[in-house]
XYZ file of C-alpha atoms in Angstrom:
697
model
C -17.928 -89.643 -131.474
C -17.690 -89.948 -135.221
C -20.134 -92.750 -135.910
C -19.207 -93.439 -139.501
C -15.429 -93.523 -139.240
C -14.016 -96.838 -138.026
C -11.194 -96.996 -135.502
C -8.624 -98.251 -137.952
C -9.313 -95.227 -140.129
C -9.034 -92.842 -137.218
C -5.436 -94.016 -136.998
C -4.840 -92.447 -140.414
C -5.657 -88.904 -139.350
C -2.932 -86.362 -140.100
C -1.606 -84.575 -137.030
C 1.344 -82.304 -136.335
C 3.770 -84.488 -134.412
C 7.522 -84.832 -134.218
C 10.329 -87.048 -132.926
C 13.832 -86.467 -131.653
C 16.742 -87.769 -133.681
C 18.626 -90.690 -132.175
C 21.157 -93.335 -133.251
C 19.684 -95.646 -135.871
C 20.749 -98.554 -138.019
C 23.968 -97.764 -139.979
C 22.328 -98.692 -143.306
C 19.541 -96.197 -142.730
C 21.982 -93.484 -141.731
C 24.113 -94.156 -144.828
C 21.091 -94.052 -147.153
C 19.956 -90.749 -145.701
C 23.401 -89.166 -146.127
C 23.939 -90.408 -149.671
C 20.526 -89.312 -150.887
C 20.928 -85.786 -149.567
C 24.517 -85.495 -150.828
C 23.473 -86.102 -154.447
C 22.314 -82.483 -154.694
C 24.832 -79.938 -156.014
C 26.507 -78.067 -153.181
C 24.974 -74.716 -154.136
C 21.489 -76.242 -154.352
C 21.931 -78.002 -151.034
C 23.092 -74.805 -149.333
C 20.118 -72.894 -150.749
C 17.789 -75.574 -149.427
C 19.308 -75.338 -145.960
C 19.116 -71.540 -145.951
C 15.464 -71.691 -146.947
C 14.800 -74.188 -144.183
C 16.162 -71.838 -141.530
C 13.992 -68.976 -142.815
C 10.889 -71.133 -142.736
C 11.590 -72.323 -139.218
C 11.360 -68.738 -138.056
C 8.212 -68.056 -140.059
C 6.499 -71.236 -138.913
C 7.299 -70.497 -135.301
C 5.730 -67.077 -135.734
C 2.547 -68.386 -137.360
C 2.100 -71.101 -134.724
C 2.444 -68.512 -131.975
C -0.141 -66.365 -133.719
C -2.714 -69.154 -133.584
C -1.785 -70.590 -130.206
C -5.019 -69.302 -128.644
C -7.538 -70.726 -131.097
C -9.660 -73.789 -130.176
C -8.141 -77.182 -130.965
C -9.654 -80.104 -132.839
C -8.755 -82.253 -129.851
C -10.790 -84.324 -127.435
C -8.302 -83.869 -124.627
C -7.590 -80.164 -124.178
C -10.636 -79.091 -122.118
C -13.646 -81.091 -120.913
C -16.277 -80.910 -118.163
C -17.123 -83.328 -115.389
C -20.059 -83.271 -112.982
C -18.322 -81.000 -110.460
C -15.055 -80.039 -112.102
C -13.509 -78.855 -115.342
C -10.442 -80.715 -116.593
C -7.573 -79.281 -118.628
C -4.815 -81.043 -120.528
C -1.546 -79.148 -120.578
C 1.450 -80.867 -122.085
C 2.046 -84.053 -120.124
C -0.434 -83.369 -117.326
C -4.182 -83.221 -116.699
C -5.442 -80.687 -114.162
C -8.842 -79.946 -112.707
C -10.566 -77.052 -111.029
C -13.914 -76.876 -109.267
C -16.717 -75.468 -111.411
C -17.261 -71.814 -110.558
C -13.784 -71.269 -109.103
C -11.868 -70.799 -112.349
C -8.224 -71.803 -112.209
C -7.654 -70.715 -108.620
C -7.533 -74.262 -107.266
C -5.891 -76.132 -110.133
C -4.958 -79.653 -109.046
C -2.902 -82.123 -111.035
C -4.814 -85.399 -111.388
C -2.581 -87.109 -113.931
C 0.938 -86.887 -115.308
C 2.505 -88.998 -118.028
C 5.566 -89.493 -115.817
C 3.435 -91.802 -113.673
C 3.365 -94.375 -116.492
C 7.133 -94.817 -116.835
C 8.867 -96.496 -119.753
C 8.937 -93.551 -122.149
C 5.176 -93.104 -122.531
C 4.707 -89.381 -123.009
C 1.756 -88.362 -125.215
C -1.834 -88.283 -123.948
C -4.188 -89.922 -126.453
C -7.614 -90.483 -124.916
C -9.303 -89.505 -121.643
C -12.477 -90.888 -120.033
C -14.185 -89.974 -116.754
C -16.343 -92.532 -114.965
C -20.070 -91.624 -114.708
C -19.910 -90.021 -111.249
C -16.372 -88.698 -111.712
C -14.681 -90.968 -109.203
C -12.296 -92.594 -111.715
C -10.161 -91.306 -114.557
C -8.748 -93.462 -117.361
C -6.076 -92.127 -119.720
C -4.182 -93.741 -122.574
C -0.638 -92.552 -123.195
C 1.416 -93.361 -126.301
C 5.020 -94.446 -126.174
C 7.425 -91.873 -127.594
C 8.283 -92.551 -131.259
C 6.150 -95.711 -131.370
C 2.479 -96.703 -131.506
C 2.360 -98.735 -128.291
C -0.075 -97.349 -125.719
C -0.589 -97.758 -121.993
C -3.835 -97.114 -120.113
C -3.572 -95.593 -116.641
C -6.401 -95.622 -114.093
C -6.485 -92.941 -111.410
C -8.854 -92.788 -108.442
C -10.070 -89.200 -108.132
C -12.194 -89.153 -104.984
C -11.255 -86.236 -102.711
C -7.825 -85.464 -104.121
C -5.559 -83.426 -101.935
C -2.034 -84.683 -102.533
C -0.232 -85.719 -105.726
C -1.969 -88.803 -107.074
C -0.363 -92.016 -108.293
C -1.582 -94.526 -110.844
C -4.041 -97.028 -109.391
C -3.582 -99.495 -112.239
C -1.678 -99.652 -115.541
C -2.787 -101.697 -118.579
C -0.567 -102.196 -121.621
C -1.523 -102.112 -125.311
C -4.962 -100.591 -124.765
C -6.499 -99.014 -127.862
C -10.049 -97.972 -126.857
C -11.903 -97.995 -123.543
C -15.116 -96.793 -121.868
C -16.562 -96.820 -118.366
C -19.813 -98.788 -117.990
C -20.012 -97.773 -114.315
C -17.602 -96.263 -111.800
C -16.091 -99.693 -111.191
C -16.440 -101.422 -114.585
C -14.228 -100.534 -117.533
C -14.422 -102.196 -120.951
C -11.383 -101.928 -123.197
C -9.910 -103.336 -126.401
C -6.273 -104.341 -126.791
C -4.004 -103.851 -129.786
C -1.293 -106.256 -130.905
C 0.735 -105.671 -134.086
C -1.810 -103.016 -135.132
C -4.734 -105.434 -134.794
C -7.546 -105.025 -132.272
C -9.306 -108.362 -131.802
C -10.113 -108.650 -128.068
C -12.271 -106.804 -125.530
C -11.824 -107.190 -121.777
C -13.933 -106.146 -118.795
C -12.080 -104.774 -115.784
C -14.098 -104.974 -112.555
C -12.810 -102.972 -109.578
C -14.238 -104.093 -106.246
C -13.401 -104.173 -102.554
C -12.186 -107.743 -102.974
C -9.729 -106.795 -105.724
C -9.436 -106.390 -109.489
C -10.924 -108.917 -111.902
C -10.081 -108.876 -115.614
C -12.294 -110.949 -117.948
C -12.211 -111.553 -121.704
C -15.715 -110.703 -122.986
C -15.186 -110.722 -126.766
C -12.633 -112.173 -129.182
C -12.740 -111.583 -132.945
C -11.864 -114.593 -135.093
C -11.753 -112.887 -138.499
C -8.420 -111.057 -139.049
C -10.071 -108.694 -141.551
C -12.079 -107.123 -138.702
C -10.993 -104.408 -136.282
C -12.592 -104.091 -132.831
C -13.133 -100.947 -130.776
C -15.135 -99.942 -127.720
C -17.326 -96.827 -127.611
C -20.165 -95.422 -125.538
C -23.594 -94.049 -126.361
C -24.023 -90.332 -125.810
C -26.566 -90.919 -123.039
C -23.965 -93.164 -121.321
C -26.408 -96.078 -121.136
C -24.638 -98.503 -123.486
C -21.043 -99.495 -124.077
C -20.791 -100.853 -127.612
C -18.280 -103.284 -129.113
C -17.881 -102.280 -132.741
C -16.439 -104.855 -135.160
C -15.639 -103.444 -138.592
C -14.052 -104.656 -141.795
C -13.791 -102.804 -145.084
C -17.084 -104.321 -146.268
C -19.225 -105.102 -143.215
C -19.753 -104.446 -139.523
C -21.271 -105.953 -136.399
C -22.140 -104.306 -133.070
C -22.580 -105.788 -129.592
C -23.564 -103.856 -126.466
C -23.271 -104.015 -122.684
C -26.025 -102.255 -120.746
C -24.598 -100.114 -117.927
C -27.549 -101.244 -115.793
C -26.172 -104.786 -115.951
C -22.440 -104.160 -116.562
C -21.324 -107.691 -115.650
C -23.634 -109.379 -118.142
C -22.426 -110.850 -121.442
C -22.541 -108.567 -124.509
C -25.732 -108.607 -126.586
C -25.557 -108.828 -130.372
C -27.554 -106.212 -132.264
C -27.295 -107.609 -135.797
C -24.970 -110.318 -137.095
C -22.552 -109.250 -139.814
C -23.581 -109.556 -143.432
C -21.410 -108.876 -146.497
C -22.010 -105.286 -147.557
C -23.907 -104.236 -144.403
C -22.328 -101.338 -142.486
C -24.046 -99.937 -139.410
C -23.354 -97.802 -136.325
C -25.444 -97.473 -133.170
C -26.614 -94.828 -130.698
C -29.194 -95.046 -127.896
C -31.890 -92.908 -126.280
C -34.994 -93.702 -124.217
C -34.788 -97.478 -124.687
C -34.478 -97.161 -128.458
C -31.524 -97.831 -130.697
C -30.864 -95.249 -133.388
C -28.990 -97.002 -136.162
C -27.085 -95.414 -139.019
C -26.907 -98.103 -141.718
C -26.249 -98.328 -145.458
C -29.697 -99.757 -146.179
C -30.984 -97.302 -148.786
C -31.596 -98.432 -152.357
C -28.171 -97.074 -153.372
C -26.542 -98.473 -150.204
C -25.871 -95.114 -148.579
C -26.477 -94.307 -144.919
C -29.927 -93.668 -143.474
C -31.266 -93.475 -139.909
C -33.344 -96.344 -138.554
C -34.867 -97.028 -135.148
C -35.415 -100.237 -133.157
C -36.443 -101.103 -129.576
C -33.519 -101.916 -127.299
C -35.285 -105.157 -126.360
C -35.551 -106.196 -130.060
C -32.390 -104.899 -131.709
C -32.063 -107.153 -134.773
C -32.422 -105.920 -138.345
C -35.959 -107.291 -138.715
C -37.114 -104.576 -136.277
C -35.276 -101.650 -137.904
C -37.694 -98.920 -139.000
C -36.432 -96.152 -141.357
C -36.615 -92.635 -139.919
C -34.458 -90.395 -142.112
C -32.486 -90.474 -145.354
C -30.276 -87.841 -146.905
C -31.716 -85.682 -149.688
C -30.578 -86.899 -153.146
C -27.226 -85.348 -153.984
C -26.132 -85.196 -150.337
C -24.552 -87.753 -147.997
C -24.573 -88.165 -144.221
C -21.066 -87.744 -142.819
C -21.756 -88.015 -139.091
C -24.542 -88.149 -136.496
C -24.899 -86.952 -132.903
C -27.880 -87.987 -130.772
C -29.223 -85.352 -128.379
C -32.174 -85.494 -126.027
C -35.085 -85.572 -128.483
C -33.060 -84.717 -131.600
C -30.599 -86.214 -134.054
C -27.968 -83.875 -135.483
C -26.491 -84.825 -138.864
C -23.437 -83.422 -140.562
C -24.270 -83.514 -144.264
C -22.155 -82.834 -147.343
C -23.468 -81.967 -150.814
C -22.001 -83.009 -154.176
C -19.582 -80.071 -154.214
C -18.362 -80.595 -150.673
C -20.346 -77.874 -148.916
C -21.192 -78.735 -145.309
C -24.453 -78.198 -143.466
C -26.077 -79.280 -140.219
C -29.478 -80.976 -140.336
C -31.554 -81.711 -137.231
C -34.405 -84.193 -136.882
C -36.736 -84.553 -133.910
C -36.806 -88.146 -132.662
C -40.467 -88.088 -131.670
C -43.608 -87.454 -133.686
C -44.321 -85.170 -135.375
C -40.883 -85.553 -136.957
C -39.442 -82.232 -138.016
C -36.349 -81.693 -140.149
C -34.410 -78.437 -140.097
C -31.380 -77.453 -142.166
C -28.744 -75.013 -140.925
C -26.208 -73.647 -143.371
C -22.621 -73.273 -142.259
C -20.306 -70.476 -143.446
C -19.283 -70.980 -147.075
C -15.623 -71.383 -146.079
C -16.342 -74.310 -143.722
C -14.468 -77.440 -144.817
C -14.272 -79.414 -141.569
C -16.680 -80.105 -138.685
C -15.250 -81.497 -135.447
C -17.603 -82.447 -132.548
C -16.356 -81.230 -129.174
C -17.319 -83.376 -126.216
C -15.597 -85.538 -123.615
C -16.720 -86.692 -120.192
C -20.049 -85.481 -118.813
C -21.970 -83.605 -121.484
C -25.181 -81.656 -121.930
C -27.328 -83.918 -124.110
C -29.573 -80.971 -124.862
C -27.002 -79.238 -127.061
C -24.311 -80.005 -129.600
C -20.984 -78.172 -129.623
C -18.579 -78.374 -132.518
C -15.738 -76.580 -134.277
C -15.729 -75.573 -137.913
C -12.566 -74.699 -139.795
C -10.829 -74.842 -143.129
C -7.148 -75.431 -143.945
C -6.612 -71.660 -143.799
C -9.363 -70.523 -141.405
C -8.811 -71.133 -137.665
C -11.468 -73.177 -135.799
C -14.593 -71.369 -134.620
C -16.737 -72.862 -131.847
C -20.449 -73.306 -132.635
C -23.352 -74.523 -130.504
C -26.651 -75.960 -131.686
C -29.617 -75.738 -129.302
C -32.621 -77.837 -130.407
C -34.944 -76.138 -127.937
C -34.369 -72.809 -129.671
C -33.702 -74.332 -133.087
C -30.689 -72.063 -133.170
C -27.146 -72.420 -134.421
C -24.833 -69.829 -132.900
C -21.176 -68.935 -132.490
C -20.238 -69.380 -128.836
C -16.562 -68.550 -129.090
C -14.669 -66.900 -131.910
C -11.034 -66.089 -131.237
C -10.305 -65.610 -134.930
C -11.619 -62.085 -135.589
C -8.143 -60.617 -135.615
C -6.618 -63.713 -137.181
C -8.821 -64.289 -140.215
C -7.592 -63.272 -143.613
C -9.342 -60.107 -144.731
C -9.539 -61.544 -148.228
C -9.583 -65.143 -149.369
C -11.646 -67.249 -151.719
C -13.122 -70.725 -151.395
C -13.867 -71.912 -154.908
C -15.620 -75.240 -155.410
C -15.068 -76.807 -158.823
C -15.654 -80.110 -160.585
C -13.287 -81.943 -162.911
C -14.485 -84.376 -165.578
C -12.587 -87.648 -165.125
C -11.686 -90.049 -167.935
C -15.021 -91.918 -167.692
C -17.048 -88.701 -167.428
C -17.486 -88.764 -163.642
C -17.461 -85.285 -162.121
C -14.883 -85.077 -159.338
C -15.258 -82.400 -156.610
C -12.330 -80.037 -156.174
C -11.891 -77.359 -153.499
C -9.586 -74.441 -154.307
C -8.409 -71.956 -151.659
C -6.740 -68.792 -152.884
C -6.265 -65.092 -152.182
C -5.833 -63.601 -155.671
C -8.957 -63.793 -157.816
C -9.356 -66.962 -159.896
C -8.555 -65.042 -163.070
C -5.202 -63.941 -161.633
C -3.818 -67.323 -160.588
C -1.914 -68.119 -163.790
C 1.404 -67.166 -162.147
C 0.578 -68.496 -158.688
C 2.316 -71.586 -157.297
C -0.159 -74.427 -156.753
C -0.083 -77.119 -154.045
C -2.425 -80.066 -154.610
C -3.549 -82.521 -151.905
C -4.931 -86.036 -152.371
C -5.792 -89.116 -150.306
C -8.487 -91.264 -151.944
C -8.549 -94.425 -149.809
C -10.486 -96.269 -147.098
C -13.587 -94.117 -147.599
C -11.907 -91.338 -145.596
C -12.376 -87.688 -146.517
C -9.268 -85.703 -147.343
C -8.274 -83.823 -144.172
C -9.278 -80.159 -144.426
C -8.945 -78.987 -140.836
C -6.998 -75.847 -140.013
C -3.250 -76.026 -140.625
C -1.007 -73.017 -139.864
C 1.452 -74.027 -142.611
C -1.317 -73.841 -145.218
C -2.242 -70.404 -143.938
C 1.361 -69.290 -144.441
C 1.314 -70.521 -148.055
C -1.957 -68.755 -148.774
C -0.574 -65.499 -147.430
C 2.391 -65.979 -149.780
C 0.028 -66.112 -152.749
C -0.194 -69.863 -153.263
C -3.341 -71.603 -154.474
C -4.239 -74.717 -152.459
C -6.261 -77.443 -154.180
C -7.929 -80.405 -152.459
C -8.832 -83.224 -154.852
C -11.769 -85.302 -153.576
C -11.118 -88.336 -155.748
C -12.881 -91.693 -155.786
C -11.702 -94.054 -153.087
C -12.229 -91.368 -150.441
C -15.504 -90.756 -148.629
C -16.436 -87.243 -149.748
C -19.492 -88.357 -151.727
C -20.534 -91.342 -149.652
C -20.010 -95.080 -149.567
C -20.469 -95.522 -153.308
C -17.681 -92.983 -153.886
C -15.347 -95.148 -151.843
C -16.350 -98.360 -153.598
C -15.886 -96.701 -156.992
C -12.198 -96.211 -156.158
C -11.283 -99.405 -154.299
C -10.049 -102.904 -155.188
C -10.527 -103.374 -158.970
C -11.501 -99.710 -159.400
C -8.432 -98.221 -157.702
C -7.125 -96.768 -160.975
C -10.180 -94.478 -161.082
C -8.641 -92.444 -158.276
C -5.499 -91.905 -160.365
C -7.606 -90.783 -163.337
C -9.571 -88.440 -161.066
C -6.375 -86.881 -159.734
C -5.014 -86.301 -163.250
C -8.336 -84.721 -164.244
C -8.193 -82.333 -161.269
C -4.688 -81.140 -162.165
C -5.523 -80.760 -165.859
C -8.762 -78.913 -165.090
C -6.988 -76.381 -162.905
C -4.297 -75.752 -165.508
C -6.942 -75.415 -168.222
C -8.754 -72.826 -166.098
C -5.541 -70.819 -165.851
C -4.653 -71.837 -162.302
C -0.855 -72.036 -162.206
C 1.109 -74.201 -164.656
C 3.124 -77.453 -164.420
C 6.398 -75.683 -163.600
C 4.737 -74.131 -160.524
C 2.642 -77.143 -159.457
C 3.394 -79.446 -156.527
C 1.526 -82.370 -154.990
C 1.419 -83.479 -151.338
C 0.223 -86.868 -150.107
C 0.802 -89.129 -147.150
C 0.357 -92.823 -146.358
C -2.163 -94.435 -148.751
C -2.506 -91.155 -150.649
C 0.998 -91.802 -152.004
C -0.393 -94.656 -154.109
C -2.323 -92.200 -156.278
C 0.470 -89.619 -156.216
C 3.090 -92.172 -157.244
C 0.878 -93.598 -159.985
C 0.254 -90.099 -161.360
C 3.993 -89.472 -161.509
C 4.471 -92.688 -163.487
C 1.772 -91.861 -166.034
C 1.689 -88.033 -166.130
C 5.001 -86.717 -164.742
C 4.763 -83.614 -166.928
C 1.865 -82.278 -164.819
C 4.019 -81.652 -161.736
C 7.290 -80.018 -160.738
C 7.575 -81.310 -157.169
C 6.046 -83.949 -154.903
C 6.069 -84.310 -151.106
C 5.330 -87.774 -149.708
C 5.103 -88.614 -145.995
C 5.159 -92.186 -144.632
C 4.238 -93.228 -148.191
C 2.661 -96.502 -149.245
C 4.457 -97.141 -152.548
C 4.995 -100.892 -152.908
C 1.358 -102.032 -152.920
C 2.015 -105.290 -154.755
C 4.961 -106.370 -152.613
C 3.191 -105.490 -149.366
C -0.151 -107.125 -150.187
C 1.642 -110.342 -151.203
C 3.103 -110.696 -147.697
C 0.364 -111.855 -145.270
C 2.858 -111.815 -142.371
C 2.794 -108.001 -142.315
C 0.400 -106.470 -139.745
C -2.259 -104.955 -142.045
C -2.074 -107.075 -145.205
C -5.026 -109.376 -144.471
C -7.133 -106.604 -142.922
C -6.727 -104.367 -145.979
C -7.633 -106.804 -148.733
C -11.045 -105.170 -148.835
C -9.351 -101.937 -149.931
C -6.584 -103.078 -152.299
C -7.548 -106.627 -153.239
C -6.059 -110.079 -152.691
C -3.003 -110.762 -154.902
C -3.602 -114.513 -154.606
C -6.519 -113.866 -156.986
C -5.029 -113.388 -160.460
C -7.412 -110.585 -161.438
C -6.591 -108.665 -158.268
C -2.859 -109.183 -158.688
C -2.873 -107.949 -162.289
C -4.922 -104.921 -161.287
C -2.580 -103.963 -158.432
C 0.419 -104.450 -160.715
C -1.112 -102.050 -163.254
C -1.005 -99.026 -160.928
C 1.471 -99.878 -158.129
C 3.915 -96.924 -158.016
C 6.959 -99.091 -157.296
C 6.318 -101.550 -160.130
C 5.556 -99.055 -162.918
C 8.613 -96.803 -162.837
C 10.041 -96.257 -166.316
C 13.016 -94.238 -167.617
C 11.697 -90.681 -167.830
C 12.066 -87.340 -166.073
C 10.064 -87.427 -162.856
C 9.082 -84.484 -160.659
C 11.499 -83.717 -157.837
C 10.512 -85.587 -154.682
C 10.941 -85.195 -150.946
C 10.046 -88.514 -149.319
C 9.896 -88.720 -145.536
C 9.860 -92.225 -144.049
C 10.176 -93.592 -140.519
C 12.599 -96.397 -139.783
C 10.284 -98.478 -137.574
C 6.965 -97.736 -139.285
C 4.958 -100.969 -139.069
C 2.178 -99.706 -141.357
C 4.400 -98.915 -144.327
C 7.477 -101.177 -144.498
C 10.666 -99.187 -145.007
C 11.926 -101.774 -147.493
C 9.195 -100.774 -149.944
C 10.084 -97.093 -149.689
C 13.795 -97.779 -150.213
C 13.025 -100.034 -153.190
C 10.909 -97.271 -154.748
C 13.591 -94.606 -154.269
C 16.360 -96.768 -155.725
C 14.290 -97.643 -158.800
C 13.250 -94.018 -159.251
C 16.832 -92.752 -159.076
C 17.989 -95.307 -161.645
C 15.148 -94.378 -164.002
C 15.961 -90.662 -163.783
C 19.697 -91.260 -164.260
C 18.953 -93.121 -167.493
C 17.334 -89.967 -168.879
C 19.675 -87.218 -167.780
C 23.298 -86.673 -166.848
C 22.588 -83.321 -165.202
C 23.215 -83.783 -161.467
C 20.449 -82.405 -159.281
C 18.082 -81.556 -162.155
C 15.363 -83.639 -160.540
C 16.067 -84.074 -156.845
C 14.999 -87.250 -155.064
C 15.485 -86.715 -151.343
C 14.811 -89.604 -148.995
C 14.531 -88.159 -145.508
C 14.754 -91.140 -143.168
C 13.676 -90.410 -139.622
C 13.950 -92.664 -136.580
C 10.935 -94.017 -134.743
C 7.836 -95.989 -135.568
C 5.048 -93.412 -135.469
C 3.386 -93.609 -138.881
C 1.680 -90.258 -138.300
C 4.895 -88.385 -137.943
C 6.812 -86.844 -135.076
C 5.174 -85.490 -131.952
C 7.416 -82.937 -130.265
C 6.699 -79.402 -131.410
C 10.147 -78.149 -132.399
C 11.237 -81.224 -134.370
C 7.827 -81.145 -136.049
C 8.534 -77.561 -136.993
C 11.820 -78.687 -138.531
C 10.043 -81.244 -140.683
C 7.488 -78.720 -141.927
C 10.215 -76.177 -142.602
C 12.141 -78.733 -144.643
C 9.043 -79.396 -146.758
C 8.388 -75.712 -147.398
C 12.052 -75.090 -148.230
C 11.905 -77.969 -150.712
C 8.782 -76.556 -152.387
C 10.171 -73.050 -152.753
C 13.538 -74.299 -153.980
C 12.167 -76.733 -156.559
C 9.547 -74.306 -157.878
C 12.150 -71.546 -158.138
C 10.413 -69.243 -155.688
C 12.484 -66.681 -153.859
C 11.375 -66.774 -150.240
C 11.748 -63.071 -149.292
C 10.150 -61.762 -152.494
C 7.260 -64.165 -152.990
C 4.621 -62.106 -151.242
C 5.631 -58.894 -153.027
C 5.598 -60.537 -156.420
C 2.115 -62.071 -156.065
C -0.175 -59.126 -155.476
C -3.299 -59.966 -153.496
C -6.664 -59.129 -155.029
C -10.198 -60.435 -154.668
C -13.283 -60.011 -152.546
C -13.596 -60.786 -148.876
C -14.349 -64.450 -148.047
C -15.755 -65.073 -151.502
C -17.063 -68.432 -152.650
C -17.174 -69.236 -156.337
C -19.094 -72.208 -157.681
């Protein structure tokens, strides 16, 4: 469980998904055809040829890494007596100690019916008699929760009960399930499902009245408490149900206050609370008795060392494990004993580590903490921390023959317009001094207090092997440097993120890393706000831009409260009904600041039924952009603007593997074509040099 990432932000994670093409609205089909056809025939043919080559290469690289651990909560998890495996559309189990000899299917997505085909979340009841699984509808965000009675399974099982529109859920006992429901992307209600001999009883136990809040259900690591977490962009509130009295009404821990954010764990009748109660309003650990949970009883136990921020916390038996990040983005694990005498230990992670992903589902050993570490180009490696031995060790490493023999992780800082130093992570194979001719791909997000995703991605590995430099810009508005970093780039300060991004690009070019003609930028969803604003103000810095499910019409969207997320996201972008907020949004909104000038070439992928980013805003942006470019040049195809409209409503992209491969191949073909890189010769032209796994600071 990631304590300091709210549910609504978890929905923004980037995953490799795909969708099948199907018949769509004639207007959408016509727009897609016209946009693509604007390219000269020779350029279009070259793009298609490149796409076919990259399909083959991507298929090869995905096969190469098929055996590495996944950053997934579903793939493999233990129960009390069995081990469970997720494989495609099914979940199977085998008895502990018997390997895969007696594999038994306990769930299949076909049991749900209605086109629900992707497993999202899995929970075992405490004594492993019940299984609950949420499955997402193909090409949409609707989910369905299926309950299966495990017992002594012998024959093919059927669904015991099916619940629609379930977002999060946890077992309080073997016969009591608490779950939240989602309607038009909002989670406002929590229900308690009680299974008994007399039948099934479903009761509403919590209803949120404030539309700016999002509600999710989670469970303490010791399985004692089920918590109801209510979060907005600026405050939070937590209720709990004790599994010893599962039919009782939820208990409030601390009523919401503007600016107060907190998250809760439990052990030995004490609450361990991660709250932003330090002098600079960053997270620290506090403790309170379960019987007296309110803020007046919170006692501070641990705060991050100055210059570092707490990114996550796991509570073990007798120890807290913190994932901590320093000012340059380096990760470390810190452990604190929960009983006197308190003892703090710091464990350094490999210098290339950019992402930490806890690995636990179902019954777990509270005496240890398992997690994966990875980087965009380094496959995940499984680590285990044992507090008894005070030891951090590699338990499984399938990457020895898959790791690059030579690559560099260089951590830099860029001075922004107001003097703020912005962290920047650069991944490259040639030495830093030899990157002046290397193509450069930048990445940015900078919203919601969420860190830029830096988990392993096979496509990024392919680019690195081709001699590219990959830059990750940790701009204000994201969460890389804590809560204050987010606040410094939200609402009235949103333009700071644009200035930070420009500073990162300029710093790299000044250091001799690539040049504008070989520089591209990739962003998705809210990250497109900063990317689009940069293109309006500094188009000369980039040659190509890739945008996925992009949020481009901030002003138009935030002025329409009927849209699903408008009210909820005022804490991030502002409220246009307030004149100061409206003027500020208008000053940076990508769609409303397009001017006649030469823009970088763009590949924009949008989804026809995306409820998070209205298609009308994307189309409006593309039409305005095309008109602006046409006013500056009569050369057809000089600056390509490709609107790739895909069917479906999954904001996070397609799910099926092969169509997903097609989408990635199209993006790579676009990059190589627009940057003038010849696909077969790229790796020979950019000679690899440098020291093995070197970090430069």
